[in-house]
Amino acid sequence: MAAGFLLVLSGPSGSGKGTVSQQLMKENKEIVFSTSVTTRTPRPNEVDGDNYFFASIEEFEDMVENDDLLEYAFVHTNYYGTPKKFVFDEIEKGEIVLLEIDVQGALQIKEKYKEAVFIFLLPPTMSELKNRLIKRDTENEEEINTRYKNAFKEIDFVGEYDYFVVNKEVSQAVKDIENIIAAERLRVKRYKNIKEELKLEEGED
Ligand code: 5GP
């Protein structure tokens, strides 16, 4: 069996990463979500341990100090990071681990894990991105403006990624990601000995 791998999904705030990844995981049970740690305040519908592990700045700094994080970054106005142990345990089991992280985190992963797959989610237009940020009503006006401004900076990094997916329709974006995963699973380099694993030895049908 091919080894599991890291699937890194980035995209500016409002590109629809959350919605797309939830739908993707609903339809593909072998994809597991890496829950990040953040110092951000929970939104009204968010559950600790589900959307994020919510931590104080001191707790977050302890995790950094103890080398518990695979990557971490200061995004918009808060810290976010990926707990290391969960990711390694799941990859060992052959799972695909989905990291929904920003560009800075993705670049750190790229340095360390060459076998990870990097996908950048784009909005159909920048005005649609702004509409989505306003419509979801989870940030105040100042935060919306910060996220919108940061979106332009983040999109500049799309060239660092392996694939881009335009999120015009969630169902199509999910299909595009499923196709990327299907192709990545067939990468010869993901198998130790493909002849042996497919039983392509002489005398066997
Ligand atoms: P939000 O506050 O909207 O949930 O997330 C803000 C940004 O932080 C998003 O771009 C999201 O992808 C990013 N983010 C979430 N978790 C992590 C993480 O563990 N590491 C990094 N580097 N970014 C993260």
PDB file of C-alpha atoms and ligand atoms in Angstrom:
ATOM      1  CA  MET A   1       0.000   0.000   0.000  1.00  0.00           C
ATOM      2  CA  ALA A   2       1.211   3.503  -0.770  1.00  0.00           C
ATOM      3  CA  ALA A   3       2.256   5.572   2.232  1.00  0.00           C
ATOM      4  CA  GLY A   4      -0.050   8.290   3.489  1.00  0.00           C
ATOM      5  CA  PHE A   5       0.808  11.863   2.691  1.00  0.00           C
ATOM      6  CA  LEU A   6       0.285  15.441   3.717  1.00  0.00           C
ATOM      7  CA  LEU A   7      -2.224  17.411   1.688  1.00  0.00           C
ATOM      8  CA  VAL A   8      -1.703  21.114   2.258  1.00  0.00           C
ATOM      9  CA  LEU A   9      -4.608  23.382   1.371  1.00  0.00           C
ATOM     10  CA  SER A  10      -4.066  27.140   1.454  1.00  0.00           C
ATOM     11  CA  GLY A  11      -5.970  30.067   0.105  1.00  0.00           C
ATOM     12  CA  PRO A  12      -6.946  33.510   1.311  1.00  0.00           C
ATOM     13  CA  SER A  13      -9.569  34.032   3.945  1.00  0.00           C
ATOM     14  CA  GLY A  14     -12.924  33.846   2.147  1.00  0.00           C
ATOM     15  CA  SER A  15     -11.697  31.488  -0.585  1.00  0.00           C
ATOM     16  CA  GLY A  16     -13.860  28.811   1.022  1.00  0.00           C
ATOM     17  CA  LYS A  17     -11.169  26.468   2.420  1.00  0.00           C
ATOM     18  CA  GLY A  18     -13.327  25.437   5.364  1.00  0.00           C
ATOM     19  CA  THR A  19     -16.408  24.611   3.296  1.00  0.00           C
ATOM     20  CA  VAL A  20     -14.438  22.800   0.612  1.00  0.00           C
ATOM     21  CA  SER A  21     -12.401  20.730   3.059  1.00  0.00           C
ATOM     22  CA  GLN A  22     -15.489  19.748   5.077  1.00  0.00           C
ATOM     23  CA  GLN A  23     -17.250  18.547   1.939  1.00  0.00           C
ATOM     24  CA  LEU A  24     -14.102  16.763   0.781  1.00  0.00           C
ATOM     25  CA  MET A  25     -13.807  14.869   4.063  1.00  0.00           C
ATOM     26  CA  LYS A  26     -17.509  14.022   4.127  1.00  0.00           C
ATOM     27  CA  GLU A  27     -17.135  12.260   0.796  1.00  0.00           C
ATOM     28  CA  ASN A  28     -13.679  10.760   1.396  1.00  0.00           C
ATOM     29  CA  LYS A  29     -13.415   9.093   4.772  1.00  0.00           C
ATOM     30  CA  GLU A  30      -9.731   8.252   4.316  1.00  0.00           C
ATOM     31  CA  ILE A  31      -8.859  11.938   4.544  1.00  0.00           C
ATOM     32  CA  VAL A  32      -8.284  13.095   8.100  1.00  0.00           C
ATOM     33  CA  PHE A  33      -8.177  16.688   9.248  1.00  0.00           C
ATOM     34  CA  SER A  34      -5.286  18.024  11.248  1.00  0.00           C
ATOM     35  CA  THR A  35      -6.817  20.249  13.933  1.00  0.00           C
ATOM     36  CA  SER A  36      -4.609  23.287  14.462  1.00  0.00           C
ATOM     37  CA  VAL A  37      -3.860  25.148  17.653  1.00  0.00           C
ATOM     38  CA  THR A  38      -4.637  28.860  17.709  1.00  0.00           C
ATOM     39  CA  THR A  39      -4.544  31.797  20.077  1.00  0.00           C
ATOM     40  CA  ARG A  40      -7.543  33.315  18.244  1.00  0.00           C
ATOM     41  CA  THR A  41     -10.821  33.733  20.181  1.00  0.00           C
ATOM     42  CA  PRO A  42     -13.379  31.052  19.216  1.00  0.00           C
ATOM     43  CA  ARG A  43     -16.242  32.153  16.938  1.00  0.00           C
ATOM     44  CA  PRO A  44     -19.741  31.512  18.328  1.00  0.00           C
ATOM     45  CA  ASN A  45     -20.233  28.156  16.522  1.00  0.00           C
ATOM     46  CA  GLU A  46     -16.700  26.840  17.020  1.00  0.00           C
ATOM     47  CA  VAL A  47     -15.918  23.882  19.267  1.00  0.00           C
ATOM     48  CA  ASP A  48     -12.588  23.436  21.060  1.00  0.00           C
ATOM     49  CA  GLY A  49     -10.807  20.327  19.754  1.00  0.00           C
ATOM     50  CA  ASP A  50     -12.994  20.231  16.666  1.00  0.00           C
ATOM     51  CA  ASN A  51     -12.409  23.410  14.634  1.00  0.00           C
ATOM     52  CA  TYR A  52      -9.271  24.305  16.578  1.00  0.00           C
ATOM     53  CA  PHE A  53      -7.538  23.697  19.867  1.00  0.00           C
ATOM     54  CA  PHE A  54      -7.901  27.137  21.435  1.00  0.00           C
ATOM     55  CA  ALA A  55      -4.887  28.092  23.523  1.00  0.00           C
ATOM     56  CA  SER A  56      -3.469  31.058  25.405  1.00  0.00           C
ATOM     57  CA  ILE A  57      -0.318  32.736  24.094  1.00  0.00           C
ATOM     58  CA  GLU A  58       1.638  31.132  26.970  1.00  0.00           C
ATOM     59  CA  GLU A  59       0.332  27.651  26.092  1.00  0.00           C
ATOM     60  CA  PHE A  60       1.176  28.235  22.441  1.00  0.00           C
ATOM     61  CA  GLU A  61       4.702  29.396  23.279  1.00  0.00           C
ATOM     62  CA  ASP A  62       5.202  26.271  25.408  1.00  0.00           C
ATOM     63  CA  MET A  63       4.265  24.091  22.431  1.00  0.00           C
ATOM     64  CA  VAL A  64       6.787  25.949  20.255  1.00  0.00           C
ATOM     65  CA  GLU A  65       9.435  25.574  22.949  1.00  0.00           C
ATOM     66  CA  ASN A  66       8.775  21.827  23.292  1.00  0.00           C
ATOM     67  CA  ASP A  67       8.970  21.354  19.504  1.00  0.00           C
ATOM     68  CA  ASP A  68       5.381  20.026  19.442  1.00  0.00           C
ATOM     69  CA  LEU A  69       4.468  21.876  16.225  1.00  0.00           C
ATOM     70  CA  LEU A  70       5.212  20.827  12.660  1.00  0.00           C
ATOM     71  CA  GLU A  71       4.916  24.459  11.589  1.00  0.00           C
ATOM     72  CA  TYR A  72       3.450  27.634  13.011  1.00  0.00           C
ATOM     73  CA  ALA A  73       2.832  31.208  11.931  1.00  0.00           C
ATOM     74  CA  PHE A  74       1.394  34.524  12.984  1.00  0.00           C
ATOM     75  CA  VAL A  75      -1.589  34.982  10.651  1.00  0.00           C
ATOM     76  CA  HIS A  76      -3.576  38.244  10.508  1.00  0.00           C
ATOM     77  CA  THR A  77      -3.473  38.938  14.267  1.00  0.00           C
ATOM     78  CA  ASN A  78      -3.019  35.528  15.945  1.00  0.00           C
ATOM     79  CA  TYR A  79      -0.783  32.457  16.192  1.00  0.00           C
ATOM     80  CA  TYR A  80      -1.726  29.229  14.438  1.00  0.00           C
ATOM     81  CA  GLY A  81       0.175  25.933  14.403  1.00  0.00           C
ATOM     82  CA  THR A  82      -0.030  22.248  13.446  1.00  0.00           C
ATOM     83  CA  PRO A  83       0.460  19.667  16.229  1.00  0.00           C
ATOM     84  CA  LYS A  84       3.164  17.256  15.079  1.00  0.00           C
ATOM     85  CA  LYS A  85       2.272  13.950  16.728  1.00  0.00           C
ATOM     86  CA  PHE A  86      -1.207  13.532  15.226  1.00  0.00           C
ATOM     87  CA  VAL A  87       0.099  14.147  11.697  1.00  0.00           C
ATOM     88  CA  PHE A  88       2.908  11.596  11.959  1.00  0.00           C
ATOM     89  CA  ASP A  89       0.674   8.936  13.562  1.00  0.00           C
ATOM     90  CA  GLU A  90      -1.922   9.219  10.790  1.00  0.00           C
ATOM     91  CA  ILE A  91       0.596   9.205   7.945  1.00  0.00           C
ATOM     92  CA  GLU A  92       2.135   6.090   9.444  1.00  0.00           C
ATOM     93  CA  LYS A  93      -1.325   4.454   9.214  1.00  0.00           C
ATOM     94  CA  GLY A  94      -1.456   5.288   5.495  1.00  0.00           C
ATOM     95  CA  GLU A  95      -3.941   8.155   5.804  1.00  0.00           C
ATOM     96  CA  ILE A  96      -4.050  11.390   3.848  1.00  0.00           C
ATOM     97  CA  VAL A  97      -3.748  14.218   6.367  1.00  0.00           C
ATOM     98  CA  LEU A  98      -5.324  17.513   5.375  1.00  0.00           C
ATOM     99  CA  LEU A  99      -3.628  20.675   6.649  1.00  0.00           C
ATOM    100  CA  GLU A 100      -5.675  23.819   6.150  1.00  0.00           C
ATOM    101  CA  ILE A 101      -2.927  26.354   6.732  1.00  0.00           C
ATOM    102  CA  ASP A 102      -1.649  29.686   5.486  1.00  0.00           C
ATOM    103  CA  VAL A 103       1.160  30.345   3.009  1.00  0.00           C
ATOM    104  CA  GLN A 104       3.868  30.848   5.671  1.00  0.00           C
ATOM    105  CA  GLY A 105       3.062  27.452   7.195  1.00  0.00           C
ATOM    106  CA  ALA A 106       2.945  25.791   3.770  1.00  0.00           C
ATOM    107  CA  LEU A 107       6.429  27.111   2.956  1.00  0.00           C
ATOM    108  CA  GLN A 108       7.773  25.632   6.200  1.00  0.00           C
ATOM    109  CA  ILE A 109       6.232  22.240   5.333  1.00  0.00           C
ATOM    110  CA  LYS A 110       7.681  22.461   1.812  1.00  0.00           C
ATOM    111  CA  GLU A 111      11.181  22.824   3.249  1.00  0.00           C
ATOM    112  CA  LYS A 112      10.845  19.728   5.403  1.00  0.00           C
ATOM    113  CA  TYR A 113       8.504  17.316   3.583  1.00  0.00           C
ATOM    114  CA  LYS A 114       9.151  17.024  -0.121  1.00  0.00           C
ATOM    115  CA  GLU A 115       6.448  14.359  -0.531  1.00  0.00           C
ATOM    116  CA  ALA A 116       3.633  16.665   0.632  1.00  0.00           C
ATOM    117  CA  VAL A 117       1.076  17.877  -1.940  1.00  0.00           C
ATOM    118  CA  PHE A 118       0.315  21.600  -2.098  1.00  0.00           C
ATOM    119  CA  ILE A 119      -2.994  22.988  -3.351  1.00  0.00           C
ATOM    120  CA  PHE A 120      -3.947  26.668  -3.492  1.00  0.00           C
ATOM    121  CA  LEU A 121      -7.639  27.536  -3.436  1.00  0.00           C
ATOM    122  CA  LEU A 122      -8.550  30.691  -5.348  1.00  0.00           C
ATOM    123  CA  PRO A 123     -11.774  32.705  -5.381  1.00  0.00           C
ATOM    124  CA  PRO A 124     -13.372  33.248  -8.815  1.00  0.00           C
ATOM    125  CA  THR A 125     -12.777  37.032  -8.445  1.00  0.00           C
ATOM    126  CA  MET A 126     -11.466  39.383  -5.763  1.00  0.00           C
ATOM    127  CA  SER A 127     -14.818  41.144  -5.435  1.00  0.00           C
ATOM    128  CA  GLU A 128     -16.466  37.764  -4.807  1.00  0.00           C
ATOM    129  CA  LEU A 129     -13.871  37.142  -2.092  1.00  0.00           C
ATOM    130  CA  LYS A 130     -14.756  40.450  -0.450  1.00  0.00           C
ATOM    131  CA  ASN A 131     -18.494  39.634  -0.670  1.00  0.00           C
ATOM    132  CA  ARG A 132     -17.912  36.285   1.020  1.00  0.00           C
ATOM    133  CA  LEU A 133     -15.929  37.904   3.844  1.00  0.00           C
ATOM    134  CA  ILE A 134     -18.732  40.418   4.430  1.00  0.00           C
ATOM    135  CA  LYS A 135     -21.519  37.839   4.102  1.00  0.00           C
ATOM    136  CA  ARG A 136     -20.103  35.315   6.552  1.00  0.00           C
ATOM    137  CA  ASP A 137     -20.274  38.019   9.220  1.00  0.00           C
ATOM    138  CA  THR A 138     -17.609  36.521  11.498  1.00  0.00           C
ATOM    139  CA  GLU A 139     -15.184  39.465  11.529  1.00  0.00           C
ATOM    140  CA  ASN A 140     -15.600  43.171  12.147  1.00  0.00           C
ATOM    141  CA  GLU A 141     -14.945  45.713   9.391  1.00  0.00           C
ATOM    142  CA  GLU A 142     -11.315  46.261  10.370  1.00  0.00           C
ATOM    143  CA  GLU A 143     -10.602  42.510  10.402  1.00  0.00           C
ATOM    144  CA  ILE A 144     -12.355  42.087   7.057  1.00  0.00           C
ATOM    145  CA  ASN A 145     -10.121  44.782   5.574  1.00  0.00           C
ATOM    146  CA  THR A 146      -6.974  43.156   7.031  1.00  0.00           C
ATOM    147  CA  ARG A 147      -7.990  39.770   5.589  1.00  0.00           C
ATOM    148  CA  TYR A 148      -8.849  41.305   2.213  1.00  0.00           C
ATOM    149  CA  LYS A 149      -5.514  43.142   2.030  1.00  0.00           C
ATOM    150  CA  ASN A 150      -3.641  39.997   3.087  1.00  0.00           C
ATOM    151  CA  ALA A 151      -5.427  38.025   0.359  1.00  0.00           C
ATOM    152  CA  PHE A 152      -3.490  39.867  -2.363  1.00  0.00           C
ATOM    153  CA  LYS A 153      -0.173  39.123  -0.614  1.00  0.00           C
ATOM    154  CA  GLU A 154      -1.090  35.442  -0.180  1.00  0.00           C
ATOM    155  CA  ILE A 155      -2.087  34.995  -3.826  1.00  0.00           C
ATOM    156  CA  ASP A 156       1.397  36.180  -4.806  1.00  0.00           C
ATOM    157  CA  PHE A 157       2.646  32.840  -3.450  1.00  0.00           C
ATOM    158  CA  VAL A 158       0.502  30.633  -5.686  1.00  0.00           C
ATOM    159  CA  GLY A 159       3.638  29.779  -7.710  1.00  0.00           C
ATOM    160  CA  GLU A 160       5.013  27.868  -4.711  1.00  0.00           C
ATOM    161  CA  TYR A 161       2.141  25.369  -4.914  1.00  0.00           C
ATOM    162  CA  ASP A 162       1.726  22.213  -7.039  1.00  0.00           C
ATOM    163  CA  TYR A 163      -1.907  22.844  -8.022  1.00  0.00           C
ATOM    164  CA  PHE A 164      -4.535  25.562  -7.959  1.00  0.00           C
ATOM    165  CA  VAL A 165      -8.285  25.040  -7.674  1.00  0.00           C
ATOM    166  CA  VAL A 166     -10.816  27.815  -8.336  1.00  0.00           C
ATOM    167  CA  ASN A 167     -13.684  27.703  -5.874  1.00  0.00           C
ATOM    168  CA  LYS A 168     -16.587  28.936  -7.942  1.00  0.00           C
ATOM    169  CA  GLU A 169     -18.793  25.960  -7.083  1.00  0.00           C
ATOM    170  CA  VAL A 170     -17.927  23.937  -3.981  1.00  0.00           C
ATOM    171  CA  SER A 171     -18.864  20.614  -5.622  1.00  0.00           C
ATOM    172  CA  GLN A 172     -16.536  21.277  -8.570  1.00  0.00           C
ATOM    173  CA  ALA A 173     -13.689  22.396  -6.296  1.00  0.00           C
ATOM    174  CA  VAL A 174     -14.097  19.148  -4.317  1.00  0.00           C
ATOM    175  CA  LYS A 175     -14.027  17.108  -7.543  1.00  0.00           C
ATOM    176  CA  ASP A 176     -10.861  18.887  -8.650  1.00  0.00           C
ATOM    177  CA  ILE A 177      -9.156  18.049  -5.355  1.00  0.00           C
ATOM    178  CA  GLU A 178     -10.327  14.426  -5.583  1.00  0.00           C
ATOM    179  CA  ASN A 179      -8.760  14.217  -9.035  1.00  0.00           C
ATOM    180  CA  ILE A 180      -5.486  15.625  -7.716  1.00  0.00           C
ATOM    181  CA  ILE A 181      -5.508  13.044  -4.911  1.00  0.00           C
ATOM    182  CA  ALA A 182      -6.245  10.224  -7.373  1.00  0.00           C
ATOM    183  CA  ALA A 183      -3.261  11.239  -9.507  1.00  0.00           C
ATOM    184  CA  GLU A 184      -0.991  11.686  -6.490  1.00  0.00           C
ATOM    185  CA  ARG A 185      -1.865   8.175  -5.280  1.00  0.00           C
ATOM    186  CA  LEU A 186      -0.557   6.793  -8.552  1.00  0.00           C
ATOM    187  CA  ARG A 187       2.830   8.422  -8.200  1.00  0.00           C
ATOM    188  CA  VAL A 188       5.423   5.708  -8.584  1.00  0.00           C
ATOM    189  CA  LYS A 189       7.615   7.332  -5.939  1.00  0.00           C
ATOM    190  CA  ARG A 190       4.949   6.695  -3.284  1.00  0.00           C
ATOM    191  CA  TYR A 191       5.572   2.922  -3.488  1.00  0.00           C
ATOM    192  CA  LYS A 192       8.609   1.142  -2.112  1.00  0.00           C
ATOM    193  CA  ASN A 193       8.441  -1.724  -4.587  1.00  0.00           C
ATOM    194  CA  ILE A 194       5.583  -1.407  -7.028  1.00  0.00           C
ATOM    195  CA  LYS A 195       6.231  -4.749  -8.795  1.00  0.00           C
ATOM    196  CA  GLU A 196       6.069  -6.639  -5.550  1.00  0.00           C
ATOM    197  CA  GLU A 197       3.038  -4.759  -4.228  1.00  0.00           C
ATOM    198  CA  LEU A 198       1.054  -5.314  -7.417  1.00  0.00           C
ATOM    199  CA  LYS A 199       2.323  -8.919  -7.555  1.00  0.00           C
ATOM    200  CA  LEU A 200       3.735  -8.439 -11.045  1.00  0.00           C
ATOM    201  CA  GLU A 201       6.114 -11.368 -10.738  1.00  0.00           C
ATOM    202  CA  GLU A 202       6.596 -14.086 -13.320  1.00  0.00           C
ATOM    203  CA  GLY A 203       4.144 -16.971 -13.107  1.00  0.00           C
ATOM    204  CA  GLU A 204       1.394 -15.032 -11.340  1.00  0.00           C
ATOM    205  CA  ASP A 205      -1.846 -14.062 -13.073  1.00  0.00           C
TER     206      ASP A 205
HETATM  207  P1  5GP B   1      -9.270  31.558  10.602  1.00  0.00           P
HETATM  208  O1  5GP B   1      -8.978  32.517  11.706  1.00  0.00           O
HETATM  209  O2  5GP B   1     -10.125  32.181   9.518  1.00  0.00           O
HETATM  210  O3  5GP B   1      -9.814  30.238  11.089  1.00  0.00           O
HETATM  211  O4  5GP B   1      -7.873  31.215   9.908  1.00  0.00           O
HETATM  212  C1  5GP B   1      -7.035  32.238   9.484  1.00  0.00           C
HETATM  213  C2  5GP B   1      -5.900  31.678   8.659  1.00  0.00           C
HETATM  214  O5  5GP B   1      -5.043  30.849   9.449  1.00  0.00           O
HETATM  215  C3  5GP B   1      -6.348  30.814   7.485  1.00  0.00           C
HETATM  216  O6  5GP B   1      -5.616  31.207   6.339  1.00  0.00           O
HETATM  217  C4  5GP B   1      -5.955  29.430   7.913  1.00  0.00           C
HETATM  218  O7  5GP B   1      -5.667  28.601   6.814  1.00  0.00           O
HETATM  219  C5  5GP B   1      -4.715  29.706   8.714  1.00  0.00           C
HETATM  220  N1  5GP B   1      -4.397  28.580   9.607  1.00  0.00           N
HETATM  221  C6  5GP B   1      -5.240  27.787  10.289  1.00  0.00           C
HETATM  222  N2  5GP B   1      -4.569  26.857  10.973  1.00  0.00           N
HETATM  223  C7  5GP B   1      -3.258  27.050  10.711  1.00  0.00           C
HETATM  224  C8  5GP B   1      -2.052  26.390  11.136  1.00  0.00           C
HETATM  225  O8  5GP B   1      -2.036  25.426  11.878  1.00  0.00           O
HETATM  226  N3  5GP B   1      -0.899  26.892  10.651  1.00  0.00           N
HETATM  227  C9  5GP B   1      -0.836  27.969   9.813  1.00  0.00           C
HETATM  228  N4  5GP B   1       0.352  28.349   9.383  1.00  0.00           N
HETATM  229  N5  5GP B   1      -1.945  28.609   9.399  1.00  0.00           N
HETATM  230  C10 5GP B   1      -3.138  28.159   9.844  1.00  0.00           C
END
